[in-house]
Short mmCIF file of C-alpha atoms and ligand atoms in Angstrom, two decimals:
data_model
loop_
_atom_site.label_atom_id
_atom_site.label_comp_id
_atom_site.label_asym_id
_atom_site.label_seq_id
_atom_site.Cartn_x
_atom_site.Cartn_y
_atom_site.Cartn_z
CA MET A 1 -6.22 -24.77 20.00
CA THR A 2 -5.04 -22.16 22.48
CA ILE A 3 -4.87 -18.58 21.25
CA THR A 4 -2.14 -16.39 22.76
CA ILE A 5 -1.80 -12.69 22.14
CA THR A 6 0.95 -10.34 23.23
CA VAL A 7 0.13 -7.13 25.07
CA PHE A 8 2.02 -4.33 26.82
CA GLU A 9 3.34 -5.39 30.21
CA ARG A 10 2.46 -1.84 31.27
CA SER A 11 0.45 0.10 28.71
CA PRO A 12 1.53 3.74 28.29
CA ASP A 13 -2.15 4.71 28.03
CA GLY A 14 -2.67 3.88 31.71
CA GLY A 15 -5.30 1.21 30.99
CA LYS A 16 -7.54 3.34 28.78
CA GLY A 17 -7.75 0.54 26.21
CA LEU A 18 -6.11 2.53 23.43
CA ALA A 19 -3.31 0.08 22.64
CA ARG A 20 -4.08 -2.14 19.69
CA ASP A 21 -4.34 -5.39 21.63
CA MET A 22 -7.74 -4.02 22.71
CA ARG A 23 -9.12 -4.52 19.19
CA VAL A 24 -7.98 -8.15 19.16
CA ARG A 25 -9.34 -8.77 22.66
CA TRP A 26 -12.67 -7.23 21.63
CA ALA A 27 -12.87 -9.40 18.50
CA LEU A 28 -12.12 -12.56 20.50
CA GLU A 29 -14.77 -11.63 23.06
CA GLU A 30 -17.35 -10.95 20.32
CA VAL A 31 -16.88 -14.43 18.85
CA GLY A 32 -16.56 -16.14 22.24
CA GLN A 33 -13.01 -17.45 21.85
CA PRO A 34 -10.95 -17.73 25.03
CA TYR A 35 -7.36 -16.53 24.85
CA ASP A 36 -4.19 -16.23 26.87
CA VAL A 37 -2.02 -13.16 27.05
CA ARG A 38 1.74 -12.90 27.19
CA LEU A 39 2.97 -9.63 28.66
CA VAL A 40 5.94 -8.01 26.96
CA SER A 41 8.08 -5.09 28.02
CA PHE A 42 9.33 -2.44 25.58
CA LYS A 43 12.78 -4.06 25.87
CA ALA A 44 11.51 -7.58 25.17
CA MET A 45 9.61 -6.32 22.10
CA LYS A 46 12.90 -5.54 20.37
CA GLU A 47 14.57 -8.85 21.23
CA PRO A 48 14.91 -11.78 18.81
CA ALA A 49 12.18 -13.95 20.33
CA HIS A 50 9.53 -11.27 19.83
CA LEU A 51 10.98 -10.02 16.52
CA ALA A 52 10.51 -13.55 15.17
CA LEU A 53 6.78 -13.01 15.74
CA HIS A 54 6.61 -9.33 14.87
CA PRO A 55 9.13 -7.90 12.40
CA PHE A 56 8.56 -4.36 13.70
CA GLY A 57 8.93 -5.25 17.38
CA GLN A 58 5.43 -4.24 18.43
CA ILE A 59 2.29 -5.61 20.04
CA PRO A 60 -0.13 -7.22 19.43
CA THR A 61 0.81 -10.59 18.01
CA TYR A 62 -1.44 -13.64 17.73
CA GLU A 63 -0.41 -17.28 18.01
CA GLU A 64 -2.65 -20.26 17.42
CA GLY A 65 -0.90 -23.62 16.95
CA ASP A 66 1.74 -23.08 14.30
CA LEU A 67 0.12 -19.88 13.01
CA ALA A 68 1.69 -16.58 14.09
CA LEU A 69 0.25 -13.25 12.98
CA PHE A 70 0.98 -9.59 13.56
CA GLU A 71 -0.94 -6.40 12.58
CA SER A 72 -4.11 -5.98 14.60
CA GLY A 73 -6.27 -5.45 11.50
CA ALA A 74 -5.10 -8.72 9.95
CA ILE A 75 -5.61 -10.50 13.26
CA VAL A 76 -9.16 -9.18 13.64
CA LEU A 77 -9.92 -10.21 10.06
CA HIS A 78 -8.51 -13.69 10.72
CA ILE A 79 -10.71 -14.05 13.81
CA ALA A 80 -13.76 -12.69 11.96
CA GLU A 81 -13.28 -15.07 9.04
CA ARG A 82 -12.98 -18.14 11.22
CA HIS A 83 -15.71 -17.54 13.75
CA ALA A 84 -19.31 -16.40 13.42
CA GLY A 85 -20.33 -13.02 14.75
CA LEU A 86 -18.18 -10.38 13.09
CA LEU A 87 -18.83 -10.76 9.36
CA PRO A 88 -22.15 -11.31 7.56
CA ASN A 89 -22.67 -14.55 5.64
CA ASP A 90 -23.87 -12.80 2.49
CA ALA A 91 -20.80 -12.35 0.24
CA SER A 92 -21.52 -8.75 -0.74
CA ALA A 93 -22.34 -7.65 2.81
CA ARG A 94 -19.16 -9.41 3.96
CA ALA A 95 -17.07 -7.55 1.38
CA ARG A 96 -18.62 -4.25 2.50
CA ALA A 97 -17.87 -4.99 6.16
CA ILE A 98 -14.22 -5.68 5.24
CA THR A 99 -14.19 -2.44 3.26
CA TRP A 100 -15.20 -0.59 6.44
CA MET A 101 -12.34 -2.28 8.29
CA PHE A 102 -9.90 -0.89 5.74
CA ALA A 103 -11.60 2.51 5.77
CA ALA A 104 -11.22 2.69 9.55
CA LEU A 105 -7.56 1.65 9.53
CA THR A 106 -6.47 3.82 6.62
CA THR A 107 -8.76 6.71 5.65
CA MET A 108 -9.92 7.47 9.20
CA GLU A 109 -7.00 6.42 11.40
CA GLN A 110 -4.22 8.10 9.41
CA PRO A 111 -5.19 11.73 10.11
CA ILE A 112 -6.05 10.81 13.71
CA VAL A 113 -2.55 9.37 14.21
CA ASP A 114 -1.05 12.45 12.49
CA ARG A 115 -2.81 14.60 15.06
CA GLU A 116 -1.44 12.51 17.94
CA VAL A 117 2.09 12.65 16.53
CA THR A 118 1.82 16.42 16.12
CA LYS A 119 0.66 16.88 19.71
CA LEU A 120 3.23 14.48 21.12
CA LEU A 121 6.36 15.24 19.14
CA GLU A 122 6.00 18.62 17.45
CA ARG A 123 4.75 20.81 20.29
CA ASN A 124 7.97 22.80 20.53
CA GLU A 125 8.23 23.61 16.84
CA THR A 126 7.62 27.20 15.71
CA TRP A 127 5.02 25.93 13.24
CA TYR A 128 3.19 23.74 15.79
CA GLU A 129 -0.10 25.69 15.95
CA GLN A 130 -0.35 25.95 12.17
CA ARG A 131 0.39 22.26 11.71
CA LEU A 132 -2.08 21.22 14.44
CA SER A 133 -4.85 23.28 12.91
CA ALA A 134 -4.19 21.79 9.44
CA VAL A 135 -4.17 18.25 10.82
CA GLU A 136 -7.34 18.84 12.85
CA GLU A 137 -9.05 20.18 9.75
CA ARG A 138 -8.24 16.89 8.01
CA VAL A 139 -9.61 14.91 10.96
CA ARG A 140 -12.83 17.00 10.96
CA LYS A 141 -13.24 16.49 7.23
CA ARG A 142 -13.21 12.73 7.72
CA LEU A 143 -15.45 12.88 10.78
CA GLY A 144 -17.96 14.97 8.85
CA GLU A 145 -17.96 12.54 5.95
CA LEU A 146 -18.34 9.54 8.24
CA SER A 147 -21.07 11.28 10.21
CA SER A 148 -23.03 11.96 6.99
CA ARG A 149 -22.73 8.35 5.91
CA LEU A 150 -23.73 6.90 9.28
CA GLY A 151 -26.75 9.21 9.60
CA ASP A 152 -29.10 7.83 12.21
CA ALA A 153 -28.13 4.19 11.69
CA ASP A 154 -26.79 2.15 14.60
CA TRP A 155 -23.94 0.59 12.62
CA LEU A 156 -22.16 1.31 9.36
CA ASP A 157 -23.81 -1.37 7.24
CA GLY A 158 -26.69 -3.24 8.83
CA THR A 159 -25.69 -5.31 11.82
CA PHE A 160 -22.56 -4.81 13.95
CA SER A 161 -19.47 -6.12 12.17
CA ALA A 162 -15.67 -6.14 12.30
CA GLY A 163 -15.94 -2.89 10.33
CA ASP A 164 -17.70 -1.26 13.28
CA LEU A 165 -15.28 -2.84 15.74
CA GLU A 166 -12.36 -1.20 13.92
CA MET A 167 -14.16 2.11 13.33
CA VAL A 168 -15.24 2.49 16.96
CA SER A 169 -11.70 1.57 18.09
CA VAL A 170 -10.22 4.23 15.81
CA LEU A 171 -12.70 6.90 16.89
CA LEU A 172 -12.00 6.13 20.55
CA ARG A 173 -8.53 7.59 20.00
CA LEU A 174 -10.29 10.98 19.74
CA LYS A 175 -12.25 10.61 22.96
CA SER A 176 -10.08 12.98 25.01
CA SER A 177 -9.89 15.56 22.19
CA GLY A 178 -13.50 16.77 22.43
CA MET A 179 -13.74 16.57 18.63
CA LEU A 180 -16.12 13.62 18.65
CA SER A 181 -18.76 15.59 20.54
CA GLU A 182 -19.04 17.91 17.53
CA TYR A 183 -20.71 14.94 15.79
CA PRO A 184 -23.49 13.66 18.07
CA ASN A 185 -24.26 10.64 15.89
CA LEU A 186 -20.60 9.57 16.00
CA SER A 187 -20.47 10.04 19.78
CA ALA A 188 -23.57 7.87 20.10
CA TYR A 189 -22.05 5.31 17.70
CA VAL A 190 -18.89 5.05 19.82
CA ALA A 191 -20.98 4.80 22.99
CA ARG A 192 -22.95 1.91 21.42
CA GLY A 193 -19.67 0.12 20.75
CA GLU A 194 -18.44 0.69 24.29
CA ALA A 195 -21.74 -0.60 25.67
CA ARG A 196 -21.35 -4.00 24.05
CA PRO A 197 -20.71 -6.70 26.67
CA ALA A 198 -17.78 -8.04 24.61
CA TYR A 199 -16.17 -4.59 24.57
CA LYS A 200 -16.58 -4.28 28.33
CA ARG A 201 -15.01 -7.69 28.96
CA ALA A 202 -12.07 -6.81 26.73
CA PHE A 203 -11.67 -3.41 28.36
CA ASP A 204 -11.75 -4.86 31.87
CA ALA A 205 -9.18 -7.50 30.94
CA GLN A 206 -6.68 -4.98 29.61
CA LEU A 207 -7.29 -2.69 32.59
CA ALA A 208 -6.61 -5.60 34.97
CA VAL A 209 -3.18 -6.05 33.36
CA PHE A 210 -2.37 -2.37 33.86
CA THR A 211 -3.67 -2.36 37.43
CA ALA A 212 -1.64 -5.45 38.35
CA ALA A 213 1.50 -3.86 36.87
CA SER A 214 0.89 -0.67 38.88
CA THR A 215 0.18 -2.34 42.19
CA GLY A 216 2.35 -5.43 41.95
N1 GTB B 301 -0.25 -1.35 12.62
C1 GTB B 301 0.08 -2.05 13.84
C2 GTB B 301 -1.14 -2.84 14.32
O1 GTB B 301 -2.26 -2.40 14.08
O2 GTB B 301 -0.97 -3.90 14.95
C3 GTB B 301 0.55 -1.04 14.87
C4 GTB B 301 1.02 -1.72 16.12
C5 GTB B 301 1.45 -0.69 17.15
O3 GTB B 301 1.47 0.53 16.88
N2 GTB B 301 1.79 -1.19 18.33
C6 GTB B 301 2.20 -0.30 19.41
C7 GTB B 301 3.55 -0.75 19.92
O4 GTB B 301 3.81 -1.92 20.05
C8 GTB B 301 1.18 -0.38 20.54
S1 GTB B 301 -0.43 0.09 20.00
N3 GTB B 301 4.41 0.20 20.25
C9 GTB B 301 5.70 -0.07 20.81
C10 GTB B 301 6.80 0.21 19.85
O5 GTB B 301 6.55 0.51 18.66
O6 GTB B 301 7.96 0.11 20.30
C11 GTB B 301 -0.21 1.86 19.66
C12 GTB B 301 -0.49 2.69 20.88
C13 GTB B 301 0.45 2.84 21.84
C14 GTB B 301 0.17 3.66 22.94
C15 GTB B 301 -1.05 4.28 23.04
N4 GTB B 301 -1.34 5.12 24.15
O7 GTB B 301 -0.51 5.24 25.06
O8 GTB B 301 -2.40 5.74 24.18
C16 GTB B 301 -2.00 4.10 22.04
C17 GTB B 301 -1.71 3.30 20.96
#
């Protein structure tokens, strides 16, 4: 059955792979499932046809036959549960990998998003510097804790899993901040994720969409 995902017609990140369709693309590449993309504009995202797929008018969505999903984390979990390659077979190891997915999307991503919101929307506030420093302290706290847990392991719990896919994707949001380089094992962890052939295929595919939109 054909899988179709929705992605930005023109990603505001300029093709850096930071939009959340990248996580879904990466998961599909890891498990070797081909997929189609449907490009949507910001305007189309808020129109009834897209809202029927995504109640919040966002990307990505995922369609496969009569199944329609939204929320990138749920989509990655769906892919990982149905195809080999992203979750271990052992029930306990599988539960731990899913735990890491949640940890990435909640405990780690929340302060990272707070930092982005502060930098993007609160720059002109009198309390901006104070707020930024408080938010960055929270990000560093989480990075330090994650760094301690990862230690010198390649991946969070044995072999590469959907938990690593989500964690690397979340950490990539910090790439331009310089904060990751304070934690050499986390920088190396992210680099290992980016070096995976499936990641590269997904990255190139999303970049091709951006490039076509810019030159077309
Ligand atoms: N929790 C949802 C999920 O994981 O699927 C969040 C989905 C979401 O935030 N979608 C964003 C969106 O559709 C795109 S990914 N936004 C349009 C809107 O809300 O109207 C978030 C994103 C956007 C841009 C960058 N960037 O430019 O760097 C990075 C991440």
